[in-house]
Every structure is written in C-alpha cells, then in structure tokens.
XYZ file of C-alpha atoms in Angstrom:
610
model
C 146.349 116.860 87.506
C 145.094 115.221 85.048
C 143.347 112.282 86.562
C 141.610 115.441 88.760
C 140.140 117.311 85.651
C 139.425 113.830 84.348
C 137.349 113.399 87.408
C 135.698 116.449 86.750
C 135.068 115.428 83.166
C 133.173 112.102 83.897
C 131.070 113.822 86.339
C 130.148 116.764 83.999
C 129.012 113.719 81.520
C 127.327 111.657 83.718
C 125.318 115.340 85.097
C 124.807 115.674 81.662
C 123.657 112.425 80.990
C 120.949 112.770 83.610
C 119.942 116.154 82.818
C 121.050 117.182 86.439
C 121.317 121.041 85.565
C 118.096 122.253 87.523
C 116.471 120.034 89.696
C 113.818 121.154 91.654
C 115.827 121.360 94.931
C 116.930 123.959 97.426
C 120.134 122.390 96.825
C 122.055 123.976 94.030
C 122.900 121.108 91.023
C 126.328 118.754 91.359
C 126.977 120.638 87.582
C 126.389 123.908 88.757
C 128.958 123.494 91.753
C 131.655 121.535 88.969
C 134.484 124.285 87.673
C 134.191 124.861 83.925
C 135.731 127.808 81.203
C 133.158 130.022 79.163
C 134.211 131.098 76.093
C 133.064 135.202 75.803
C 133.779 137.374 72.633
C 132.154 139.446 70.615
C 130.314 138.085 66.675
C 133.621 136.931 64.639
C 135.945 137.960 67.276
C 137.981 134.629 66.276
C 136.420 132.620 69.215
C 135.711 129.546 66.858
C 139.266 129.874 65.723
C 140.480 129.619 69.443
C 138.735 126.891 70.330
C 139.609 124.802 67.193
C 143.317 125.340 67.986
C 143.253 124.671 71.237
C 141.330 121.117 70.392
C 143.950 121.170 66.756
C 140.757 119.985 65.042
C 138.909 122.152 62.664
C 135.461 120.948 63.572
C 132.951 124.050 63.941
C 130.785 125.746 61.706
C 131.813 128.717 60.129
C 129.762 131.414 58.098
C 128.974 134.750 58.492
C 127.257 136.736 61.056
C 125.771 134.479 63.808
C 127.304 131.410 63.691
C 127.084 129.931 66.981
C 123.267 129.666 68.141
C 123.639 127.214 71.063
C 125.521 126.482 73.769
C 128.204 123.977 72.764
C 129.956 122.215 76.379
C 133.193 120.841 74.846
C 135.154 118.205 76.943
C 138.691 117.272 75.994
C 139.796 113.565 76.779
C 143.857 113.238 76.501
C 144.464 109.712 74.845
C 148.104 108.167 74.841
C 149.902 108.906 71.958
C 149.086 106.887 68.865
C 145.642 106.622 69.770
C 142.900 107.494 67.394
C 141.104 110.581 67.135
C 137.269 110.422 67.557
C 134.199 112.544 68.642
C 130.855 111.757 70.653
C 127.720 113.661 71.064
C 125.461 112.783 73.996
C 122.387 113.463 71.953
C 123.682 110.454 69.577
C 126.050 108.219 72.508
C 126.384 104.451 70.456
C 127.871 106.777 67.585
C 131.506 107.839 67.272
C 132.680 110.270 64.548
C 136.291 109.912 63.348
C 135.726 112.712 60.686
C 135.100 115.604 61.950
C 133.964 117.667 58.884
C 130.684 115.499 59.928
C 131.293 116.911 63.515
C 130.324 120.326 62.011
C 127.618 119.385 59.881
C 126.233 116.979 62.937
C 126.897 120.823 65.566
C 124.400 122.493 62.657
C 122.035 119.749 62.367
C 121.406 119.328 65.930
C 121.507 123.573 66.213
C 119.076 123.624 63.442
C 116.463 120.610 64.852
C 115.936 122.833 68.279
C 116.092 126.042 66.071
C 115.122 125.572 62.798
C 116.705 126.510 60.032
C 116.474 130.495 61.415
C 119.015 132.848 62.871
C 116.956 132.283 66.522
C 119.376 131.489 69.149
C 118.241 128.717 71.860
C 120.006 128.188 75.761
C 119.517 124.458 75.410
C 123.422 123.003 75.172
C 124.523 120.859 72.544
C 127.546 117.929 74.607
C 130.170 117.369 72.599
C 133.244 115.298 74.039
C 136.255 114.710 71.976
C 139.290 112.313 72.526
C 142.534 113.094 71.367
C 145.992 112.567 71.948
C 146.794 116.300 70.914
C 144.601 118.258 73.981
C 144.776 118.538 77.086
C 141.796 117.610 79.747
C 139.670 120.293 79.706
C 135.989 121.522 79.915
C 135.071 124.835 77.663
C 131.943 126.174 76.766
C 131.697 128.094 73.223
C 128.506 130.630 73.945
C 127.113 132.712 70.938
C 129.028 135.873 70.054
C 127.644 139.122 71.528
C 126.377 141.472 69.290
C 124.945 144.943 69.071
C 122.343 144.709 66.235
C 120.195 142.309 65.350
C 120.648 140.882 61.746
C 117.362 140.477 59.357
C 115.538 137.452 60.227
C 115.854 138.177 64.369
C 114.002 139.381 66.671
C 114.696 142.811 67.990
C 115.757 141.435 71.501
C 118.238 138.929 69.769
C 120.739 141.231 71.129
C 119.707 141.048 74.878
C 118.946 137.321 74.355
C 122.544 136.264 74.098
C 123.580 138.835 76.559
C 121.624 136.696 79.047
C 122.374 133.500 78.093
C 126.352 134.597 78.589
C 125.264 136.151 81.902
C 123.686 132.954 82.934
C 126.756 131.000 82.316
C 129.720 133.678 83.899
C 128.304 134.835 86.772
C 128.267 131.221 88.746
C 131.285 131.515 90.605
C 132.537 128.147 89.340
C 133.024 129.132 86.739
C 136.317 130.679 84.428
C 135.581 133.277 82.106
C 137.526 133.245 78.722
C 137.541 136.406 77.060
C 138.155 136.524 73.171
C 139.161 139.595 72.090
C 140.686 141.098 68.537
C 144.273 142.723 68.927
C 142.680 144.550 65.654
C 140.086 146.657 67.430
C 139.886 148.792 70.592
C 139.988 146.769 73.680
C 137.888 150.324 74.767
C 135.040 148.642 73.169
C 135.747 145.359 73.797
C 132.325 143.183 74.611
C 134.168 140.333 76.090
C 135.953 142.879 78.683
C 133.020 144.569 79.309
C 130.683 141.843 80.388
C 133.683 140.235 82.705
C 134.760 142.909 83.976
C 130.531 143.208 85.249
C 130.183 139.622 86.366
C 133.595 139.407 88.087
C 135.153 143.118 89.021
C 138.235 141.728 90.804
C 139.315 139.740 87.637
C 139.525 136.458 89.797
C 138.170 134.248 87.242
C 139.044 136.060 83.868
C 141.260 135.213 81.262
C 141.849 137.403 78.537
C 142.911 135.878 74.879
C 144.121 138.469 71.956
C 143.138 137.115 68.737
C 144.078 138.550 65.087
C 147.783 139.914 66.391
C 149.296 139.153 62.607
C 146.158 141.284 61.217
C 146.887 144.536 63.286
C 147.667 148.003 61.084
C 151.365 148.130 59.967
C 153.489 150.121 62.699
C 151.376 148.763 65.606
C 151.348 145.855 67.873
C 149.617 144.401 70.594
C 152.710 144.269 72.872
C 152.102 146.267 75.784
C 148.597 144.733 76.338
C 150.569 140.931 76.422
C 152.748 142.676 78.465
C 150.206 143.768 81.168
C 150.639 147.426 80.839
C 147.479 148.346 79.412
C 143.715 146.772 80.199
C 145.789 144.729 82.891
C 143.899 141.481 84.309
C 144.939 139.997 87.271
C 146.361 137.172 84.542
C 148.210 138.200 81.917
C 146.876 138.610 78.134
C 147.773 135.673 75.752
C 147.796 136.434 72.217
C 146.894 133.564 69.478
C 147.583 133.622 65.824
C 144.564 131.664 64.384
C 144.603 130.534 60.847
C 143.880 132.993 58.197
C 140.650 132.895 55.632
C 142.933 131.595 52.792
C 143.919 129.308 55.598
C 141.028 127.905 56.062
C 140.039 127.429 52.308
C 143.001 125.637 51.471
C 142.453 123.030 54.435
C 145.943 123.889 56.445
C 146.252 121.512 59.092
C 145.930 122.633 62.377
C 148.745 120.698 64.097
C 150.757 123.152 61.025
C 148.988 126.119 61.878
C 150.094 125.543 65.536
C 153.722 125.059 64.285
C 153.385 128.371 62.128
C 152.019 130.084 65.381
C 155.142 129.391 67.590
C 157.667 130.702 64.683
C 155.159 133.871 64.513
C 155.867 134.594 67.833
C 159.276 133.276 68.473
C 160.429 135.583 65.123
C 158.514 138.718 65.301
C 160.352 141.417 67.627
C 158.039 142.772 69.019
C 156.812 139.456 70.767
C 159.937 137.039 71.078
C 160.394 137.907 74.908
C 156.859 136.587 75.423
C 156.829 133.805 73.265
C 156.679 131.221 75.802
C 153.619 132.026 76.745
C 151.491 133.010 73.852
C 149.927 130.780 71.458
C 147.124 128.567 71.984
C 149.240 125.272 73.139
C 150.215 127.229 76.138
C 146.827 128.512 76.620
C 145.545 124.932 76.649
C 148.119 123.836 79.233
C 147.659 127.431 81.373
C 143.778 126.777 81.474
C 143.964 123.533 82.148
C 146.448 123.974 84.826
C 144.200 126.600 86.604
C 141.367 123.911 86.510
C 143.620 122.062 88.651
C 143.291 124.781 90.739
C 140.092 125.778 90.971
C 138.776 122.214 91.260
C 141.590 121.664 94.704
C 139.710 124.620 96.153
C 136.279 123.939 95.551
C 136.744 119.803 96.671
C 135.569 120.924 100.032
C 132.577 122.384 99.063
C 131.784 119.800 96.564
C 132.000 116.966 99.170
C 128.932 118.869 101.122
C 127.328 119.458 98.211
C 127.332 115.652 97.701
C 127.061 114.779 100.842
C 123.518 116.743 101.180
C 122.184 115.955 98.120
C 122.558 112.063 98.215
C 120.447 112.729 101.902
C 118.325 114.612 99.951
C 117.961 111.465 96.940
C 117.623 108.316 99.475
C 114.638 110.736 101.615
C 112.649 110.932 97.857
C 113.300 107.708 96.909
C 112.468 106.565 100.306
C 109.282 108.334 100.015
C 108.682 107.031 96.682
C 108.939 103.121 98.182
C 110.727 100.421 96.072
C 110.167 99.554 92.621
C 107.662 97.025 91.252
C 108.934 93.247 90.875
C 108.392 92.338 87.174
C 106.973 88.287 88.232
C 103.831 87.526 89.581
C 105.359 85.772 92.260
C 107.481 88.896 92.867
C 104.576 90.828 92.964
C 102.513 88.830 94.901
C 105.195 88.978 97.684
C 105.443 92.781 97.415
C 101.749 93.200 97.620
C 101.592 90.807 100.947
C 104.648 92.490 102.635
C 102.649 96.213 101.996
C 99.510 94.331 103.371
C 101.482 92.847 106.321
C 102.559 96.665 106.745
C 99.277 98.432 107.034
C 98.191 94.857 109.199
C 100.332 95.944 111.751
C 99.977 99.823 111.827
C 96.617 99.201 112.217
C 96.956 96.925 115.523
C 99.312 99.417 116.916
C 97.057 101.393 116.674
C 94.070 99.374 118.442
C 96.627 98.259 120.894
C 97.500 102.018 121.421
C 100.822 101.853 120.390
C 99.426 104.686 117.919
C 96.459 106.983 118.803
C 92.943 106.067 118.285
C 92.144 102.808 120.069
C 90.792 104.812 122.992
C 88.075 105.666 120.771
C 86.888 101.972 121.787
C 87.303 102.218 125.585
C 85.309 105.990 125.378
C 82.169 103.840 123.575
C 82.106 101.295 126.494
C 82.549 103.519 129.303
C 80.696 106.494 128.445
C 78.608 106.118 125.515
C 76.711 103.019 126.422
C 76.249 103.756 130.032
C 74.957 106.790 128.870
C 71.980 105.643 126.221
C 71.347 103.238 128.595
C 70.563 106.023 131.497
C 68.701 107.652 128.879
C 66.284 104.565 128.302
C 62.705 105.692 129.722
C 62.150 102.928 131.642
C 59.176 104.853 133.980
C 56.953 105.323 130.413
C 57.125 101.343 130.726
C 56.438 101.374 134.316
C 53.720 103.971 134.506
C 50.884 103.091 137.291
C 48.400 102.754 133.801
C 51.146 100.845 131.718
C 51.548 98.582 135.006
C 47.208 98.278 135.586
C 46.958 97.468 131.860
C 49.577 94.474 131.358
C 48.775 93.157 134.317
C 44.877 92.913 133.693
C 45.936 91.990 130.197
C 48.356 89.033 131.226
C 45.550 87.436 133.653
C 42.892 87.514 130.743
C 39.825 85.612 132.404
C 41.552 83.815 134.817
C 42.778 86.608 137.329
C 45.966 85.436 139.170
C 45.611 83.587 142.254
C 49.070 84.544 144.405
C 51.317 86.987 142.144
C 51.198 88.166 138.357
C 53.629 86.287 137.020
C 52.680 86.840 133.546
C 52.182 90.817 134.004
C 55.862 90.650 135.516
C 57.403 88.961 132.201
C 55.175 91.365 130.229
C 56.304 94.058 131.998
C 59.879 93.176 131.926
C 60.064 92.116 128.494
C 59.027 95.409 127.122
C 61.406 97.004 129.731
C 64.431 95.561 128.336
C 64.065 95.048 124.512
C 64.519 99.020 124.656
C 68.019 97.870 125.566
C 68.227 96.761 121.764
C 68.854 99.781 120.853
C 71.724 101.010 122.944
C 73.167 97.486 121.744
C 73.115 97.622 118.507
C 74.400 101.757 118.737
C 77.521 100.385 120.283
C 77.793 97.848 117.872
C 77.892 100.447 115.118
C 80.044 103.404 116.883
C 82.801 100.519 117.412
C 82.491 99.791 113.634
C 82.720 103.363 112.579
C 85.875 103.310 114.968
C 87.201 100.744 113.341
C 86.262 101.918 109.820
C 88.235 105.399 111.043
C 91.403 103.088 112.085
C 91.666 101.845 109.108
C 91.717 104.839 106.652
C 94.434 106.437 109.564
C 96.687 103.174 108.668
C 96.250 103.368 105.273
C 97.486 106.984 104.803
C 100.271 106.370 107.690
C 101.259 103.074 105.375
C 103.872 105.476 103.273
C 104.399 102.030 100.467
C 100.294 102.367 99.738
C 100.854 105.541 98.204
C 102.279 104.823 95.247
C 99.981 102.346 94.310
C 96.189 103.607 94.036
C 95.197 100.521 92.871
C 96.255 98.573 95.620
C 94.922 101.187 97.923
C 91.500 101.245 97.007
C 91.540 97.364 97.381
C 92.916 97.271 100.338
C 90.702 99.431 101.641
C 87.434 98.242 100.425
C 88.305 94.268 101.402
C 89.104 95.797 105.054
C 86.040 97.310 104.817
C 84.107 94.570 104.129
C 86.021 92.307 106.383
C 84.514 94.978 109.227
C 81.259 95.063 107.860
C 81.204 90.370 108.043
C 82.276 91.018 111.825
C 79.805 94.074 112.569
C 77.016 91.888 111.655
C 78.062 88.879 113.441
C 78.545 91.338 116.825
C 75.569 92.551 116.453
C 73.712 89.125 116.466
C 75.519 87.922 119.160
C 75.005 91.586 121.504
C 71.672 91.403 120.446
C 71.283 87.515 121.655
C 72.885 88.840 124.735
C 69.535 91.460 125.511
C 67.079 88.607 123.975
C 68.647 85.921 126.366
C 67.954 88.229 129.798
C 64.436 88.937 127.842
C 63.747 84.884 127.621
C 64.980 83.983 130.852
C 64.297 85.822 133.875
C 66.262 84.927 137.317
C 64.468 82.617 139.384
C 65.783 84.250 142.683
C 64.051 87.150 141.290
C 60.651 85.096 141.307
C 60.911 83.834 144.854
C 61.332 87.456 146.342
C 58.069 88.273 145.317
C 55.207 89.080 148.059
C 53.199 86.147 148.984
C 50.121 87.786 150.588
C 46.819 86.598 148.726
C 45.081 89.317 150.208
C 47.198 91.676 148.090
C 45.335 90.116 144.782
C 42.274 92.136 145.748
C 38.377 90.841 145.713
C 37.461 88.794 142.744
C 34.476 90.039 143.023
C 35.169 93.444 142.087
C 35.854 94.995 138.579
C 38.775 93.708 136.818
C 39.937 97.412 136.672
C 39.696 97.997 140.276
C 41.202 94.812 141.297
C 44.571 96.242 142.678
C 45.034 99.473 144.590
C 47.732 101.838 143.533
C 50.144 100.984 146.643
C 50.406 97.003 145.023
C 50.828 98.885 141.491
C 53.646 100.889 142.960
C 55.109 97.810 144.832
C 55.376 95.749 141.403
C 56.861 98.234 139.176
C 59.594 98.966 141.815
C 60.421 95.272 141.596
C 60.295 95.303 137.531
C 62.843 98.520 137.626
C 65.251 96.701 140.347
C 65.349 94.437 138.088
C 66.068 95.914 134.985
C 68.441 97.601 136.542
C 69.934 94.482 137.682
C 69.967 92.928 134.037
C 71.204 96.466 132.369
C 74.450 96.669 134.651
C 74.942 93.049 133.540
C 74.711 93.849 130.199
C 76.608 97.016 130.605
C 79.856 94.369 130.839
C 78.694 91.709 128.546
C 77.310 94.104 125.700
C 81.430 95.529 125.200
C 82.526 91.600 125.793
C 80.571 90.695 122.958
C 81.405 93.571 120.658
C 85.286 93.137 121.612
C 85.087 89.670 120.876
C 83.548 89.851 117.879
C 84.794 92.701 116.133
C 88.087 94.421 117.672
C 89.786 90.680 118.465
C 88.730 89.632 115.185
C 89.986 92.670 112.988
C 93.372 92.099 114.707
C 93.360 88.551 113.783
C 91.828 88.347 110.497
C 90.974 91.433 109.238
C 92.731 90.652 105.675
C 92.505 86.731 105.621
C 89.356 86.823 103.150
C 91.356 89.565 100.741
C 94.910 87.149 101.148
C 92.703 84.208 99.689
C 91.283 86.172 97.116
C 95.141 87.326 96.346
C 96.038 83.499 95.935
C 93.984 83.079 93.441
C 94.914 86.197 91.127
C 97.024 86.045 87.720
C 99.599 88.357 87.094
C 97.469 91.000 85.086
C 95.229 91.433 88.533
C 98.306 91.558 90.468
C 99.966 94.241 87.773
C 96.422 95.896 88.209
C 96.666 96.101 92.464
C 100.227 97.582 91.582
C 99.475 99.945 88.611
C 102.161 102.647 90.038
C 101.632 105.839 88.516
C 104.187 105.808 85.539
C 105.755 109.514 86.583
C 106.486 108.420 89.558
C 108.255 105.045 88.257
C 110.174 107.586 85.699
C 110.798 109.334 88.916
C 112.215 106.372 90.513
C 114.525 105.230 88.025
C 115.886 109.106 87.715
C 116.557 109.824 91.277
C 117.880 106.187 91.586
C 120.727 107.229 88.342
C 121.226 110.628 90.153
C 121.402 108.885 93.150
C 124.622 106.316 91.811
C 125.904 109.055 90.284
C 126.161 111.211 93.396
C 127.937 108.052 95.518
C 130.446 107.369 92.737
C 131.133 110.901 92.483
C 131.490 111.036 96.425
C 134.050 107.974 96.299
C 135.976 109.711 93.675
C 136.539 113.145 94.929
C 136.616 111.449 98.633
C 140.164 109.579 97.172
C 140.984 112.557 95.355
C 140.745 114.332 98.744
C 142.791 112.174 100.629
C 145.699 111.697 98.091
C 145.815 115.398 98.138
C-alpha cells in the first residue's frame, strides 16, 4: 500500500515540478487524473488543528479570522523509524527545514509574496512535502476556510472567491473530500456538509471529521452523529480532539496531544465503544487506506491517460524537431543534415515522387509549341517584305541564278523571333523551379524552427537557380543563333535553277520579279522555318533541362555548402537562431515527456503485481 501511494506521491511532485496542472491539451492533466484528499471546513472550524495532528507537527499558521489564503498540497513521506524529521518546499527544493516553526513563517512568507501582506486570497498552491517517521503516505490539500462575510480589508466577493476555489478542487472526481466540521455547532449549518453534499450527492468520496467534541455544552455529546444515526455519510463520522488554545500556548507536543486524545476517547462514556476508530491516528491510517483504494481503481484509467498523452508529447516534440548541438561542428552537421533534407524533397519532387515536376513537362509540350505557333512568321514573309529584302540583298549587282542573300535575309529575320519563345521557356522553367523550392522548404518540417536558416536556405537556392537560368538561357539562345548562322546546305541545292525566273535586267529593279517567283520564295523561307522551329522545338527543352532542372538536382546547394565551410560558430549559431519559446518549449515537453514514461513504467509494475 504504501509503495502505491508512494507512487502516487512522486508523480504528484514531479507534475508539480513541471507545472503540469493545465496544459493546453484536449487531454485532461496526469495531476488532475492522480487521487488526492481536500480538506473542506468552515473559518476556524479546527481544520489547521486536523491537519497538524494527523502530520504530529505543529507547523501552520495560526491567527484569527482568515488564516489560510492559499492552497497548501501537503504530501506525507513515511521514513523508517529513527529517521529525522525534515520539510521541503518546491518553491525553495536545495533547502530542507528541520524546524518547523520556520515551516510556518516560510507557509506566510511565500502566502504573503503572491498576496501581499492583505487578507486577499490567491488559487495559486503553495507544495509542501514533509518526511517523517510519525505519518503515514498521504496527499491532503488544506483550502481556505469558507466563510459568510467578508472581514474589513476584502473585497465583497471574498466570500464567493473561496467558495470557488473549494469547488474547483472537490468536484474532480479524483478527488476525496474531507469535511471538517465542529461537534460544537449545528451540523444543520454546517459549510463543509453543505458544499459536499453539492459536489458529490451520493457521499462516494466524502469523509466527515468532528472536531471540538471535548468543547461541546455540558449534558451533550456528539455520539449519535459518530455513531451514524444522524447526518449519516456513506462513511462513518470520526471525531478528533485537537489541542486546546492553552494547548497551543504552552507548546504541548503533538505526539502528547495524540496520547491525550486516545485516553479522551477510550475514558469518556459516551465514546469508549467507538474509540477505535476516532482520533486522528486512525483517521490518518483510514484515509490513507482508502487512497489505496481509490488509486487500484483509477490505475486503468491512468494507464490511458498516459498512454495518450506521451502520443500526444513525442507528436509536439516531433513537430518541434531536435534540439540545437551546442559545437560548431555539431552544428554544422545539423545544419547539412536539414539541407540534405530539403535537397531531397525537392528532387522528389522534380522526379515526381511529389507533385509539381509536371509543371516542367506542361512548359515543353504546350507552352512552347504554342508561342512558337503564335510567331507571325507571314508579317516576315509578306509579298512587300519578300520584294524589299530581296532588292535590298542584291544592291547593284542583281543576282545572276537565285537570291541567295535575300534568302539568308529573309530567314534570319524569320527565326530570331524564335528568341523570344526561347528565352520565355527559359524563364517559366525558372519560375517552376523557384515554386519547387519554396513547396520543399515549407514541406521540410526541421526548417521551421529555424528562420534563420530558412531564409538562407532559401535565398542561396535562389541564387543557385538564378547562376543556372542565365547559363540556359545563353546556351537556348546559342541554339536559335546557331540555325540563324548556318543554314542547311540541302536546303540551298533545292532551290529553282531557271535564269529566266531572275527577270530582265533591263527593267526596273522594282519590277524585276513577278509576284508568282515572290510567292515561290517565301514558301521555301516558311518550309524552312518550319523545318528549323520543330528542331528547336526538341533542342530548346534539351538545353533548358540540361542546364537548369539536371543541374538544380545535382548542385543546387554546392555554392551555399562551401560558403557553410567556411563559417565560425557565431554564423552557424546565427543560421540556427531557434526561437527561444520554442527551445523553452522543447526542454518542457521533453521533462513532461520523461515524466510521463517513468510514470507509465511505474504504474505498468504496479499493475501487474496487482
């Protein structure tokens, strides 16, 4: 049992320890789902009293009126006997206190720093854990007495205030409700009964505790409440005898008090038939023997619990990417393998392992073949176009067999047009490409937490694309000069040989050719134009493949890798300058994270040893 509660304990700690009481998760939190005892009662309704015997140390502030302004989570740790008593505070964990007058004075300090020195009340917890031979294992948490009027110096909605806060404790189903009540006023009126009896009708997680049983009116007793005849819980009543004021001022011991307790109820008549189970040593044991309980029943559900929310952790943290290596080799490494990441996306996706590459293909089969169909070839070959080069091209030497300069004239100015739909496909691959890579870097999931990096990345691809587009387009546009510079020779030798079809010297230069030669040229200048733009049609998207698609997927980062080589660590820090909430983030889900699989191994033996 007690290695179970134990269990519980250390997890409540480590929850704490992580502030793991609300994350932002549809999930509800590994504390929420972990069994624990609120303390309920009404202002001086002898709660503090309770709680110090059940611990046997007198170690909480006292005063009057609202004493108790905070949360305080108390978790017993049973030592072996003869060990030494001590205290810890999880807002101060390197320090242990041995005297625990300071205990109290450290509870009001810490009360005071998130409330100042005011009668405010705050729902932020103070963690208290204390180690003793003389408890049992046990979690309790001492809320602020409920009250009906608000004291001078507190708001008028003090009184709803703590109602809430209570509420917001007792009504998770995990947890056990301990309700404080004086034997010296009507249970009728009880606040402690009242707010239980709203949060949890069927009494399955209330306990009810009679305080102040030696302090009732002479000639009345508290007997047939222990006894379960009147206000009956589903557990029975257990009555306490707390120390007294004079008590208190004259610094009794509380292992003595304890001992004075058990002869109260073991010699008064009215209570010796019960007085095995009053007092608040069996209390102790009875709570922490329905922890036992509760926390076998709930194992189950805390193994899904677990079970989801570490799926839930690795997903972020996967998301998030690994943390940054603290050398610059280490760094330099990480920032390659990211690089070598968003390399390869990127091919897949010009190999069409990943959409987008068509994009490529569709510029080659449709696009070019399309400006090139669009080029107005018959401007250039117009019958006046046709009279005018020619004439021009013979200057005063007419021709004496065929026009050979009009024809390269003619064709020359037929196919630099082609230039254009060149150097369009040059640029509507590099847009492509340009496209590809922003797709890869947003589908690279390790870029995004480093914006640094990113941007680089991005901006050495891009000019790594922009180097290749200018080198395609030199060597596309080589490919249209090159037909323009050289024209077939077969072409040449299928010309018409009849000199009769050069027309009479002796006539006007202007009316040297009739319009049927005209016509019979510039169909020979568009068959072949035609013949030199479906051969370009397949070299033009050689060219640009060559040049710029085979190249990005071989070298697309080699210039920025060099330029990596060369960096010092501060450049390299720079490239990885992570966003420091999301490193905070890291580090948190990574403790939540080994929390969550050492809690899973626990309860999972637990589980099977049951």
């Amino acid at each position: 049992m007690d290695n179970l509660i134990s269990l519980v304990n250390k997890i409540q700690r480590a929850c704490t320890a992580l502030g793991d009481h609300g994350e932002a998760s549809a999930l509800p939190t590994l504390w929420d789902s972990l069994p624990a005892i609120a303390v309920v009662g009404g202002q001086s309704s002898g709660k503090s009293s309770v709680l110090e015997s059940v611990v046997g140390k007198d170690f909480l502030p006292r005063g009057s009126g609202i004493v108790t302004r905070r949360p305080l989570v108390l978790q017993l740790h049973k030592l072996d006997e003869g060990s030494r008593e001590y205290a810890e505070f999880l807002h101060l964990p390197k320090k242990r206190f041995t005297d625990f007058a300071a205990v109290r004075k450290e509870i009001a300090d810490e009360t005071d720093r998130e409330t100042g020195r005011s009668k405010q009340i705050s729902s932020v917890p103070i963690h208290l854990s204390i180690y003793s031979p003389n408890v049992v294992n046990l979690t309790l948490i001492d809320l602020p007495g409920l009250t009906k009027v608000a004291v001078e110096g507190q708001p008028d909605s003090i009184v709803q205030d703590i109602e809430n806060m209570v509420r917001s404790f007792i009504e998770k189903p995990n947890c056990l409700i301990l309700a404080v009540s004086p034997a010296n006023q009507d249970l009728a009126t009880s606040d402690a009964v009242k707010i239980s009896r709203e949060v949890d009708p069927t009494g399955e997680r209330t306990f009810g505790v009679l305080t102040k049983i030696d302090l009732m009116d002479k000639g009345t007793d508290a007997s047939e409440i222990l006894e379960g005849k009147a206000y009956r819980l589903k557990f029975p009543w257990v009555g306490v005898v707390n120390r007294s004021q004079a008590d208190i001022n004259k610094n009794v011991d509380m292992i003595a008090a304890r001992r004075r307790e058990r002869e109260y109820f073991a010699t008064t008549p009215e209570y010796k038939h019960l007085a095995n189970r009053m007092g608040s040593e069996h209390l102790a044991k009875m709570l922490s023997k329905h922890l036992e309980v509760v926390i076998k029943s709930r194992i189950p559900g805390l193994q899904s619990l677990i079970n989801k929310t570490i799926a839930e952790l690795e997903a972020e943290l996967s998301r998030l990417g690994k943390p940054i290596a603290t050398d610059a080799g280490g760094k330099l490494y990480s920032i390659m393998e990211i690089c070598r990441l968003f390399d390869q996306i990127y091919k897949e996706h010009l190999d069409g392992v990943r959409p987008g590459g068509e994009k490529v293909y569709n510029v080659f089969d449709n696009q070019l073949p399309a400006a090139l169909k669009r080029l107005q070839f018959d401007k250039q070959l117009a019958m006046e176009n046709i009279r005018k080069l020619i004439t021009e091209a013979d200057g005063y030497q007419p021709h004496l067999i065929a026009p050979e300069q009009g024809y390269r004239r003619l064709i020359e100015s037929s196919l630099v047009t082609i230039r254009g739909p060149a150097e369009a496909a040059v640029e509507a691959v590099h847009s492509i490409l340009k496209e590809l890579v922003q797709k890869a870097i947003l589908e690279t999931l390790e870029l995004r937490q480093y914006p640094g990096l990113r941007v680089e990345l991005t901006n050495a691809a891009a000019e790594s694309l922009g180097r290749m587009k200018e080198e395609s387009k030199k060597a596309t546009l080589k490919l249209v000069d090159m037909e323009c510079s050289y024209l077939t020779v077969d072409f040449f030798r299928k010309l018409p040989q009849d000199i009769d079809k050069g027309g009479n010297p002796t006539h006007s230069i202007f009316d040297r050719y009739n319009d049927s030669y005209l016509r019979r040229i510039g169909s020979t200048v568009l068959s072949y134009v035609n013949m030199v733009c479906a051969t370009l049609r397949n070299s033009i998207p050689k060219s640009i493949v060559y040049c710029q698609v085979r190249e990005a997927k071989r070298s697309l980062l080699d210039h920025f890798f060099a330029e990596l080589g060369k960096m010092e660590q501060k450049q390299l820090s720079q490239l990885l300058n992570e966003d420091p909430a999301v490193m905070q983030r890291r580090s948190d889900l990574a403790k939540r994270l080994e929390l969550y699989r050492s809690a899973q191994a626990e309860i999972d033996a637990v589980a099977w040893a049951k």
